[in-house]
Amino acid sequence: MKRLNESDLDFLRELSNIGVGHAATALSQLIGRQVGMRVPKVSIVDLSSVPELMGGSEKVVSGVYLQVLGDARGGILLIFPDHSSRALISLLLKRVDEPLSEMGASTLKEVGNILASAYLSVLGNMLGITLIPSIPSLAHDMVGAVVDIVLSDLGEIGDTAFVFETEFCDVSDDIKGHFFLLPDPDSIDVIMKAIRSKNG
Amino acid sequence: MDKIVVRIADYRIAEASATLVTYGLGSCVAVALYDSEKRTGGLCHIMLPSSPGDRASGNPKKFADLCFSGMLRDMQNSGCEVSRIVAKIAGGARMFDLPNKGKSFSIGERNRDAVLIELAKRRIPLIGEDTGGNYGRTVEFHTGNGDMLVRSLRSETKVI
């Protein structure tokens, strides 16, 4: 992971920016509202600090997790604060969903699928590698418990993870979310090789 | 009464009547060890079943085997006897129903099994357990009486 230099990270930031731009457009079309995305952070984070980054381990969230398959592997985790996931569902289903119904759950999974697919297709095209999202899966629970899946995946060989993270929100600011892409440590080489061949 | 927070991939031990707490366990497992005579307890929050050997790096306390032995050693250093120690565990859920059954799919069960092996090796009896399911848990452990409180969004607080 150390071998990624500043220029590599800049290039990844730029690619991620385009990728999340496409994902934001996809989400805007889905919900019929303008959605903005922050310039993505591409950083290396201490795994044990991830729950705190999300507002504390006990905060209730909806997490959509997809595995990344293809030339490089990893995981995508989308985290919506509880109120945002409710707002998203009521926008899309035109009704209040309390408690979370099966329909509400599949709506969130579909949103995750659309965002992840849009992002991965851009990233894959620009890097010249194949990246395919798996079927999404959902957990509605404490954020500490939700992020365990990526922590345990990555934690086996290190304490730090290479994370692409962005935040998106719609104009009314009641729908927010975090988008994490966590490449498998073994796939960092594949990504790096692809970057170097494109970035000179 | 102050709460002593146990972070992920860490452990704490406390004497007298303290409250050790660890938040948001998913596939992770919390293990409480307790010596009632010394009224001393320890709580750990482990992430992974066992160290992969050479490839392992960083904090050893994320692995069940290494975290457990560290916590037990610290308890012995503060006067606890292994023969008096009992254990309670919670966590080890399967948070996501993954379509491709990768290595992370059953991590919760594997964490639980790894802890049971560590307990068996040292003949430490497991006297309380709340594991499995598909939901997160927060655990409080009281060193005054050895009670473990398990909170979740799905059910009432359990005392084990």
mmCIF file of C-alpha atoms in Angstrom:
data_model
loop_
_atom_site.group_PDB
_atom_site.id
_atom_site.type_symbol
_atom_site.label_atom_id
_atom_site.label_comp_id
_atom_site.label_asym_id
_atom_site.label_seq_id
_atom_site.Cartn_x
_atom_site.Cartn_y
_atom_site.Cartn_z
ATOM 1 C CA MET A 1 0.000 0.000 0.000
ATOM 2 C CA LYS A 2 2.900 2.284 0.712
ATOM 3 C CA ARG A 3 3.950 2.023 -2.892
ATOM 4 C CA LEU A 4 1.104 4.191 -4.109
ATOM 5 C CA ASN A 5 2.634 7.628 -4.467
ATOM 6 C CA GLU A 6 0.961 11.044 -4.445
ATOM 7 C CA SER A 7 0.655 11.110 -8.211
ATOM 8 C CA ASP A 8 -1.084 7.697 -8.178
ATOM 9 C CA LEU A 9 -3.463 8.890 -5.493
ATOM 10 C CA ASP A 10 -4.225 12.075 -7.456
ATOM 11 C CA PHE A 11 -5.004 10.021 -10.514
ATOM 12 C CA LEU A 12 -7.288 7.748 -8.474
ATOM 13 C CA ARG A 13 -9.022 10.771 -6.983
ATOM 14 C CA GLU A 14 -9.668 12.117 -10.448
ATOM 15 C CA LEU A 15 -11.043 8.777 -11.652
ATOM 16 C CA SER A 16 -13.182 8.432 -8.554
ATOM 17 C CA ASN A 17 -14.483 11.922 -9.077
ATOM 18 C CA ILE A 18 -15.724 10.996 -12.535
ATOM 19 C CA GLY A 19 -17.044 7.679 -11.228
ATOM 20 C CA VAL A 20 -19.073 9.183 -8.419
ATOM 21 C CA GLY A 21 -20.248 11.899 -10.799
ATOM 22 C CA HIS A 22 -21.857 9.182 -12.902
ATOM 23 C CA ALA A 23 -23.243 7.522 -9.798
ATOM 24 C CA ALA A 24 -24.754 10.841 -8.655
ATOM 25 C CA THR A 25 -26.373 11.335 -12.038
ATOM 26 C CA ALA A 26 -27.841 7.840 -11.841
ATOM 27 C CA LEU A 27 -29.241 8.560 -8.393
ATOM 28 C CA SER A 28 -30.653 11.951 -9.501
ATOM 29 C CA GLN A 29 -32.520 10.266 -12.325
ATOM 30 C CA LEU A 30 -33.849 7.619 -9.983
ATOM 31 C CA ILE A 31 -35.207 9.969 -7.342
ATOM 32 C CA GLY A 32 -35.958 12.933 -9.619
ATOM 33 C CA ARG A 33 -33.901 15.360 -7.578
ATOM 34 C CA GLN A 34 -30.516 16.941 -7.996
ATOM 35 C CA VAL A 35 -27.847 14.987 -6.130
ATOM 36 C CA GLY A 36 -24.455 16.415 -5.356
ATOM 37 C CA MET A 37 -21.338 14.516 -4.428
ATOM 38 C CA ARG A 38 -18.266 15.646 -2.590
ATOM 39 C CA VAL A 39 -14.897 15.291 -4.223
ATOM 40 C CA PRO A 40 -13.884 11.826 -3.111
ATOM 41 C CA LYS A 41 -11.248 11.253 -0.516
ATOM 42 C CA VAL A 42 -8.760 8.580 -1.444
ATOM 43 C CA SER A 43 -6.985 7.757 1.729
ATOM 44 C CA ILE A 44 -5.445 5.125 3.902
ATOM 45 C CA VAL A 45 -7.353 4.774 7.148
ATOM 46 C CA ASP A 46 -6.874 2.949 10.415
ATOM 47 C CA LEU A 47 -9.526 0.230 10.389
ATOM 48 C CA SER A 48 -10.432 0.549 14.032
ATOM 49 C CA SER A 49 -11.371 4.205 13.548
ATOM 50 C CA VAL A 50 -13.975 3.505 10.856
ATOM 51 C CA PRO A 51 -17.007 3.252 13.193
ATOM 52 C CA GLU A 52 -16.081 6.611 14.759
ATOM 53 C CA LEU A 53 -15.792 8.185 11.307
ATOM 54 C CA MET A 54 -19.400 7.211 10.749
ATOM 55 C CA GLY A 55 -20.655 8.961 13.863
ATOM 56 C CA GLY A 56 -20.133 6.362 16.590
ATOM 57 C CA SER A 57 -20.548 2.587 16.729
ATOM 58 C CA GLU A 58 -24.153 2.576 17.925
ATOM 59 C CA LYS A 59 -25.597 4.957 15.355
ATOM 60 C CA VAL A 60 -28.333 3.223 13.365
ATOM 61 C CA VAL A 61 -27.681 3.002 9.646
ATOM 62 C CA SER A 62 -28.610 1.064 6.553
ATOM 63 C CA GLY A 63 -25.616 -0.534 4.900
ATOM 64 C CA VAL A 64 -25.638 -1.986 1.406
ATOM 65 C CA TYR A 65 -22.688 -4.243 0.692
ATOM 66 C CA LEU A 66 -21.557 -5.496 -2.718
ATOM 67 C CA GLN A 67 -18.545 -7.560 -3.556
ATOM 68 C CA VAL A 68 -16.421 -6.382 -6.453
ATOM 69 C CA LEU A 69 -15.606 -9.181 -8.855
ATOM 70 C CA GLY A 70 -13.482 -9.273 -11.993
ATOM 71 C CA ASP A 71 -9.841 -8.282 -12.517
ATOM 72 C CA ALA A 72 -9.607 -6.586 -9.153
ATOM 73 C CA ARG A 73 -11.548 -7.641 -6.087
ATOM 74 C CA GLY A 74 -12.835 -5.850 -3.084
ATOM 75 C CA GLY A 75 -15.984 -4.560 -1.499
ATOM 76 C CA ILE A 76 -18.287 -1.601 -1.796
ATOM 77 C CA LEU A 77 -20.164 -0.464 1.264
ATOM 78 C CA LEU A 78 -22.786 2.263 1.067
ATOM 79 C CA ILE A 79 -23.922 3.646 4.363
ATOM 80 C CA PHE A 80 -27.079 5.694 4.768
ATOM 81 C CA PRO A 81 -27.965 7.234 8.117
ATOM 82 C CA ASP A 82 -31.327 5.870 9.280
ATOM 83 C CA HIS A 83 -33.319 9.016 8.453
ATOM 84 C CA SER A 84 -31.770 9.180 4.983
ATOM 85 C CA SER A 85 -32.665 5.625 4.137
ATOM 86 C CA ARG A 86 -36.266 6.308 5.236
ATOM 87 C CA ALA A 87 -36.350 9.482 3.128
ATOM 88 C CA LEU A 88 -34.990 7.607 0.106
ATOM 89 C CA ILE A 89 -37.560 4.853 0.463
ATOM 90 C CA SER A 90 -40.489 7.214 0.886
ATOM 91 C CA LEU A 91 -39.365 9.164 -2.185
ATOM 92 C CA LEU A 92 -39.141 6.036 -4.299
ATOM 93 C CA LEU A 93 -42.103 4.082 -2.922
ATOM 94 C CA LYS A 94 -44.263 7.155 -2.272
ATOM 95 C CA ARG A 95 -45.119 5.947 1.205
ATOM 96 C CA VAL A 96 -43.654 5.863 4.683
ATOM 97 C CA ASP A 97 -41.902 2.600 5.394
ATOM 98 C CA GLU A 98 -41.827 1.969 9.114
ATOM 99 C CA PRO A 99 -40.606 -0.556 10.100
ATOM 100 C CA LEU A 100 -38.413 -1.398 7.139
ATOM 101 C CA SER A 101 -40.422 -3.688 4.841
ATOM 102 C CA GLU A 102 -39.097 -6.177 2.343
ATOM 103 C CA MET A 103 -40.029 -3.712 -0.398
ATOM 104 C CA GLY A 104 -38.108 -0.960 1.384
ATOM 105 C CA ALA A 105 -35.112 -3.216 1.802
ATOM 106 C CA SER A 106 -35.010 -4.152 -1.866
ATOM 107 C CA THR A 107 -35.383 -0.484 -2.790
ATOM 108 C CA LEU A 108 -32.247 0.335 -0.822
ATOM 109 C CA LYS A 109 -30.405 -2.597 -2.340
ATOM 110 C CA GLU A 110 -31.364 -1.390 -5.803
ATOM 111 C CA VAL A 111 -30.103 2.116 -5.031
ATOM 112 C CA GLY A 112 -26.826 0.549 -3.892
ATOM 113 C CA ASN A 113 -26.678 -1.511 -7.043
ATOM 114 C CA ILE A 114 -27.191 1.507 -9.298
ATOM 115 C CA LEU A 115 -24.575 3.610 -7.519
ATOM 116 C CA ALA A 116 -22.016 0.812 -7.411
ATOM 117 C CA SER A 117 -22.544 -0.205 -11.034
ATOM 118 C CA ALA A 118 -22.238 3.376 -12.280
ATOM 119 C CA TYR A 119 -19.058 3.894 -10.298
ATOM 120 C CA LEU A 120 -17.410 0.588 -11.189
ATOM 121 C CA SER A 121 -18.139 0.848 -14.888
ATOM 122 C CA VAL A 122 -16.435 4.245 -15.054
ATOM 123 C CA LEU A 123 -13.471 3.130 -12.978
ATOM 124 C CA GLY A 124 -13.118 -0.120 -14.931
ATOM 125 C CA ASN A 125 -13.341 1.584 -18.331
ATOM 126 C CA MET A 126 -10.793 4.197 -17.460
ATOM 127 C CA LEU A 127 -8.349 1.743 -15.966
ATOM 128 C CA GLY A 128 -8.922 -0.829 -18.697
ATOM 129 C CA ILE A 129 -9.922 -3.561 -16.249
ATOM 130 C CA THR A 130 -13.168 -5.443 -15.657
ATOM 131 C CA LEU A 131 -14.999 -4.630 -12.429
ATOM 132 C CA ILE A 132 -18.400 -6.205 -11.779
ATOM 133 C CA PRO A 133 -20.588 -5.712 -8.708
ATOM 134 C CA SER A 134 -22.174 -8.748 -7.035
ATOM 135 C CA ILE A 135 -25.813 -8.890 -5.964
ATOM 136 C CA PRO A 136 -26.278 -6.341 -3.159
ATOM 137 C CA SER A 137 -27.071 -7.291 0.401
ATOM 138 C CA LEU A 138 -28.500 -5.126 3.168
ATOM 139 C CA ALA A 139 -28.108 -4.711 6.909
ATOM 140 C CA HIS A 140 -30.086 -2.232 8.990
ATOM 141 C CA ASP A 141 -28.290 -1.986 12.303
ATOM 142 C CA MET A 142 -25.634 -0.289 14.430
ATOM 143 C CA VAL A 143 -22.864 1.089 12.247
ATOM 144 C CA GLY A 144 -20.184 -0.703 14.256
ATOM 145 C CA ALA A 145 -21.802 -4.027 13.411
ATOM 146 C CA VAL A 146 -22.394 -3.093 9.772
ATOM 147 C CA VAL A 147 -18.769 -2.183 9.058
ATOM 148 C CA ASP A 148 -17.458 -5.433 10.592
ATOM 149 C CA ILE A 149 -17.776 -7.104 7.215
ATOM 150 C CA VAL A 150 -15.174 -4.907 5.586
ATOM 151 C CA LEU A 151 -12.987 -4.708 8.654
ATOM 152 C CA SER A 152 -12.685 -8.468 8.904
ATOM 153 C CA ASP A 153 -12.091 -8.811 5.167
ATOM 154 C CA LEU A 154 -9.235 -6.377 5.211
ATOM 155 C CA GLY A 155 -7.931 -6.818 8.701
ATOM 156 C CA GLU A 156 -6.337 -10.187 8.136
ATOM 157 C CA ILE A 157 -3.148 -8.733 6.741
ATOM 158 C CA GLY A 158 -3.091 -5.186 7.990
ATOM 159 C CA ASP A 159 -4.537 -2.542 10.248
ATOM 160 C CA THR A 160 -5.042 0.015 7.550
ATOM 161 C CA ALA A 161 -7.306 0.063 4.544
ATOM 162 C CA PHE A 162 -7.059 1.920 1.349
ATOM 163 C CA VAL A 163 -10.428 3.642 1.101
ATOM 164 C CA PHE A 164 -12.204 5.677 -1.539
ATOM 165 C CA GLU A 165 -14.824 7.593 0.300
ATOM 166 C CA THR A 166 -17.348 10.148 -0.773
ATOM 167 C CA GLU A 167 -20.464 11.700 0.625
ATOM 168 C CA PHE A 168 -23.488 12.550 -1.408
ATOM 169 C CA CYS A 169 -26.563 14.559 -0.610
ATOM 170 C CA ASP A 170 -29.577 15.859 -2.440
ATOM 171 C CA VAL A 171 -30.524 19.541 -2.599
ATOM 172 C CA SER A 172 -32.942 19.382 0.301
ATOM 173 C CA ASP A 173 -30.161 17.758 2.343
ATOM 174 C CA ASP A 174 -32.349 15.029 3.797
ATOM 175 C CA ILE A 175 -30.688 12.242 1.862
ATOM 176 C CA LYS A 176 -27.073 11.631 2.658
ATOM 177 C CA GLY A 177 -24.802 8.696 2.336
ATOM 178 C CA HIS A 178 -21.263 7.479 2.413
ATOM 179 C CA PHE A 179 -19.693 5.423 -0.309
ATOM 180 C CA PHE A 180 -16.665 3.262 0.480
ATOM 181 C CA LEU A 181 -14.701 1.229 -2.011
ATOM 182 C CA LEU A 182 -12.244 -1.072 -0.329
ATOM 183 C CA PRO A 183 -9.978 -2.995 -2.670
ATOM 184 C CA ASP A 184 -8.626 -6.307 -1.404
ATOM 185 C CA PRO A 185 -5.008 -5.842 -0.401
ATOM 186 C CA ASP A 186 -4.067 -8.363 -3.103
ATOM 187 C CA SER A 187 -5.818 -6.269 -5.738
ATOM 188 C CA ILE A 188 -3.925 -3.077 -5.013
ATOM 189 C CA ASP A 189 -1.155 -4.298 -7.341
ATOM 190 C CA VAL A 190 -3.628 -4.794 -10.188
ATOM 191 C CA ILE A 191 -5.019 -1.307 -9.683
ATOM 192 C CA MET A 192 -1.568 0.197 -9.414
ATOM 193 C CA LYS A 193 -0.357 -1.475 -12.593
ATOM 194 C CA ALA A 194 -3.419 -0.184 -14.416
ATOM 195 C CA ILE A 195 -2.845 3.329 -13.093
ATOM 196 C CA ARG A 196 0.793 3.373 -14.084
ATOM 197 C CA SER A 197 -0.010 2.240 -17.605
ATOM 198 C CA LYS A 198 -2.647 4.978 -18.003
ATOM 199 C CA ASN A 199 -0.985 7.695 -15.990
ATOM 200 C CA GLY A 200 2.472 7.272 -17.512
ATOM 201 C CA MET B 1 -19.895 4.811 37.603
ATOM 202 C CA ASP B 2 -17.420 5.228 34.808
ATOM 203 C CA LYS B 3 -17.619 3.063 31.766
ATOM 204 C CA ILE B 4 -14.406 1.721 30.379
ATOM 205 C CA VAL B 5 -14.730 1.499 26.624
ATOM 206 C CA VAL B 6 -13.125 -1.453 24.887
ATOM 207 C CA ARG B 7 -12.370 -0.572 21.291
ATOM 208 C CA ILE B 8 -12.418 -2.966 18.379
ATOM 209 C CA ALA B 9 -9.352 -5.237 18.386
ATOM 210 C CA ASP B 10 -8.540 -4.474 21.994
ATOM 211 C CA TYR B 11 -9.109 -5.657 25.561
ATOM 212 C CA ARG B 12 -9.330 -4.073 28.991
ATOM 213 C CA ILE B 13 -9.290 -5.551 32.446
ATOM 214 C CA ALA B 14 -10.769 -3.960 35.553
ATOM 215 C CA GLU B 15 -11.022 -4.663 39.241
ATOM 216 C CA ALA B 16 -13.810 -4.037 41.769
ATOM 217 C CA SER B 17 -17.078 -2.713 40.394
ATOM 218 C CA ALA B 18 -16.313 -1.264 37.003
ATOM 219 C CA THR B 19 -18.316 -1.424 33.792
ATOM 220 C CA LEU B 20 -16.514 -2.532 30.690
ATOM 221 C CA VAL B 21 -18.398 -1.764 27.490
ATOM 222 C CA THR B 22 -17.900 -2.496 23.813
ATOM 223 C CA TYR B 23 -20.179 -1.151 21.090
ATOM 224 C CA GLY B 24 -21.586 -2.418 17.835
ATOM 225 C CA LEU B 25 -20.442 -6.016 17.514
ATOM 226 C CA GLY B 26 -21.424 -7.556 14.196
ATOM 227 C CA SER B 27 -19.380 -10.567 13.199
ATOM 228 C CA CYS B 28 -16.919 -9.588 15.920
ATOM 229 C CA VAL B 29 -17.057 -11.432 19.237
ATOM 230 C CA ALA B 30 -16.812 -10.011 22.754
ATOM 231 C CA VAL B 31 -15.360 -12.332 25.377
ATOM 232 C CA ALA B 32 -15.667 -11.586 29.078
ATOM 233 C CA LEU B 33 -13.480 -13.444 31.559
ATOM 234 C CA TYR B 34 -14.284 -13.228 35.245
ATOM 235 C CA ASP B 35 -12.656 -14.274 38.494
ATOM 236 C CA SER B 36 -15.423 -13.844 41.069
ATOM 237 C CA GLU B 37 -13.129 -14.269 44.052
ATOM 238 C CA LYS B 38 -10.873 -11.415 42.928
ATOM 239 C CA ARG B 39 -13.885 -9.592 41.450
ATOM 240 C CA THR B 40 -11.713 -8.899 38.453
ATOM 241 C CA GLY B 41 -12.884 -9.134 34.891
ATOM 242 C CA GLY B 42 -11.663 -8.590 31.395
ATOM 243 C CA LEU B 43 -13.488 -7.840 28.150
ATOM 244 C CA CYS B 44 -12.121 -8.100 24.635
ATOM 245 C CA HIS B 45 -13.485 -7.290 21.181
ATOM 246 C CA ILE B 46 -11.984 -9.573 18.558
ATOM 247 C CA MET B 47 -12.351 -9.303 14.790
ATOM 248 C CA LEU B 48 -10.798 -12.434 13.326
ATOM 249 C CA PRO B 49 -10.434 -16.095 14.328
ATOM 250 C CA SER B 50 -6.700 -16.578 14.130
ATOM 251 C CA SER B 51 -3.541 -14.978 12.974
ATOM 252 C CA PRO B 52 -2.553 -16.023 9.431
ATOM 253 C CA GLY B 53 1.065 -16.384 10.541
ATOM 254 C CA ASP B 54 3.628 -14.740 8.288
ATOM 255 C CA ARG B 55 1.157 -12.582 6.441
ATOM 256 C CA ALA B 56 -0.147 -11.067 9.650
ATOM 257 C CA SER B 57 0.851 -7.576 10.480
ATOM 258 C CA GLY B 58 -0.122 -4.878 12.874
ATOM 259 C CA ASN B 59 -2.201 -5.154 15.994
ATOM 260 C CA PRO B 60 -2.219 -8.772 17.310
ATOM 261 C CA LYS B 61 -5.289 -8.032 19.455
ATOM 262 C CA LYS B 62 -7.626 -8.299 16.469
ATOM 263 C CA PHE B 63 -7.102 -12.088 16.403
ATOM 264 C CA ALA B 64 -9.014 -14.337 18.801
ATOM 265 C CA ASP B 65 -6.017 -16.482 19.745
ATOM 266 C CA LEU B 66 -3.586 -13.654 20.440
ATOM 267 C CA CYS B 67 -6.066 -11.266 22.057
ATOM 268 C CA PHE B 68 -7.366 -13.961 24.346
ATOM 269 C CA SER B 69 -3.958 -15.068 25.556
ATOM 270 C CA GLY B 70 -2.915 -11.439 26.162
ATOM 271 C CA MET B 71 -6.003 -10.710 28.237
ATOM 272 C CA LEU B 72 -5.651 -13.904 30.259
ATOM 273 C CA ARG B 73 -1.980 -13.182 30.964
ATOM 274 C CA ASP B 74 -2.814 -9.670 32.198
ATOM 275 C CA MET B 75 -5.515 -11.086 34.465
ATOM 276 C CA GLN B 76 -3.086 -13.622 35.911
ATOM 277 C CA ASN B 77 -0.579 -10.827 36.478
ATOM 278 C CA SER B 78 -3.166 -9.008 38.552
ATOM 279 C CA GLY B 79 -3.729 -12.052 40.736
ATOM 280 C CA CYS B 80 -6.469 -14.039 38.986
ATOM 281 C CA GLU B 81 -6.332 -17.825 38.949
ATOM 282 C CA VAL B 82 -7.173 -19.584 35.686
ATOM 283 C CA SER B 83 -8.923 -22.317 37.678
ATOM 284 C CA ARG B 84 -11.443 -19.756 38.999
ATOM 285 C CA ILE B 85 -12.057 -17.946 35.723
ATOM 286 C CA VAL B 86 -15.333 -18.330 33.842
ATOM 287 C CA ALA B 87 -16.282 -16.925 30.447
ATOM 288 C CA LYS B 88 -19.246 -15.334 28.693
ATOM 289 C CA ILE B 89 -19.372 -14.471 25.021
ATOM 290 C CA ALA B 90 -21.584 -12.440 22.685
ATOM 291 C CA GLY B 91 -21.587 -11.379 19.051
ATOM 292 C CA GLY B 92 -20.550 -13.452 16.054
ATOM 293 C CA ALA B 93 -23.519 -12.488 13.891
ATOM 294 C CA ARG B 94 -23.863 -12.822 10.151
ATOM 295 C CA MET B 95 -24.762 -9.269 9.183
ATOM 296 C CA PHE B 96 -25.007 -9.642 5.422
ATOM 297 C CA ASP B 97 -26.507 -12.476 3.456
ATOM 298 C CA LEU B 98 -23.811 -12.619 0.803
ATOM 299 C CA PRO B 99 -24.659 -14.227 -2.538
ATOM 300 C CA ASN B 100 -21.079 -15.393 -3.097
ATOM 301 C CA LYS B 101 -20.034 -17.299 -0.050
ATOM 302 C CA GLY B 102 -16.585 -15.809 0.377
ATOM 303 C CA LYS B 103 -14.331 -16.142 3.371
ATOM 304 C CA SER B 104 -16.080 -13.282 5.133
ATOM 305 C CA PHE B 105 -19.472 -15.004 4.887
ATOM 306 C CA SER B 106 -19.121 -17.145 7.975
ATOM 307 C CA ILE B 107 -16.612 -14.993 9.840
ATOM 308 C CA GLY B 108 -18.963 -14.602 12.824
ATOM 309 C CA GLU B 109 -19.257 -18.363 13.358
ATOM 310 C CA ARG B 110 -15.542 -18.818 12.844
ATOM 311 C CA ASN B 111 -14.808 -16.133 15.424
ATOM 312 C CA ARG B 112 -17.071 -17.870 17.928
ATOM 313 C CA ASP B 113 -15.494 -21.274 17.252
ATOM 314 C CA ALA B 114 -11.992 -19.837 17.654
ATOM 315 C CA VAL B 115 -12.934 -18.444 21.064
ATOM 316 C CA LEU B 116 -14.412 -21.785 22.164
ATOM 317 C CA ILE B 117 -11.149 -23.489 21.212
ATOM 318 C CA GLU B 118 -9.119 -21.028 23.286
ATOM 319 C CA LEU B 119 -11.449 -21.611 26.248
ATOM 320 C CA ALA B 120 -11.275 -25.386 25.893
ATOM 321 C CA LYS B 121 -7.474 -25.367 25.728
ATOM 322 C CA ARG B 122 -7.364 -23.772 29.159
ATOM 323 C CA ARG B 123 -10.418 -25.563 30.580
ATOM 324 C CA ILE B 124 -12.232 -22.301 31.161
ATOM 325 C CA PRO B 125 -15.986 -22.959 31.416
ATOM 326 C CA LEU B 126 -18.331 -20.989 29.157
ATOM 327 C CA ILE B 127 -21.246 -20.036 31.392
ATOM 328 C CA GLY B 128 -23.141 -17.595 29.162
ATOM 329 C CA GLU B 129 -23.524 -17.062 25.458
ATOM 330 C CA ASP B 130 -25.548 -14.859 23.124
ATOM 331 C CA THR B 131 -24.159 -15.345 19.642
ATOM 332 C CA GLY B 132 -25.262 -15.728 16.026
ATOM 333 C CA GLY B 133 -28.274 -14.236 14.310
ATOM 334 C CA ASN B 134 -28.064 -11.374 11.851
ATOM 335 C CA TYR B 135 -28.036 -8.361 14.121
ATOM 336 C CA GLY B 136 -25.545 -6.175 15.942
ATOM 337 C CA ARG B 137 -24.959 -6.153 19.693
ATOM 338 C CA THR B 138 -23.521 -3.862 22.339
ATOM 339 C CA VAL B 139 -22.085 -5.525 25.414
ATOM 340 C CA GLU B 140 -21.663 -4.244 28.959
ATOM 341 C CA PHE B 141 -19.783 -6.311 31.477
ATOM 342 C CA HIS B 142 -20.013 -5.569 35.196
ATOM 343 C CA THR B 143 -16.994 -6.652 37.195
ATOM 344 C CA GLY B 144 -18.913 -6.224 40.460
ATOM 345 C CA ASN B 145 -21.164 -9.245 39.856
ATOM 346 C CA GLY B 146 -20.032 -10.751 36.557
ATOM 347 C CA ASP B 147 -23.237 -9.844 34.701
ATOM 348 C CA MET B 148 -23.060 -9.358 30.961
ATOM 349 C CA LEU B 149 -25.745 -7.130 29.443
ATOM 350 C CA VAL B 150 -26.381 -7.552 25.733
ATOM 351 C CA ARG B 151 -28.277 -4.799 23.921
ATOM 352 C CA SER B 152 -29.518 -4.894 20.346
ATOM 353 C CA LEU B 153 -32.066 -3.182 18.125
ATOM 354 C CA ARG B 154 -33.960 -6.474 17.770
ATOM 355 C CA SER B 155 -34.788 -7.488 21.295
ATOM 356 C CA GLU B 156 -34.929 -6.462 24.915
ATOM 357 C CA THR B 157 -31.649 -6.193 26.790
ATOM 358 C CA LYS B 158 -30.517 -9.659 27.809
ATOM 359 C CA VAL B 159 -28.572 -10.409 30.941
ATOM 360 C CA ILE B 160 -26.343 -13.445 30.648
#
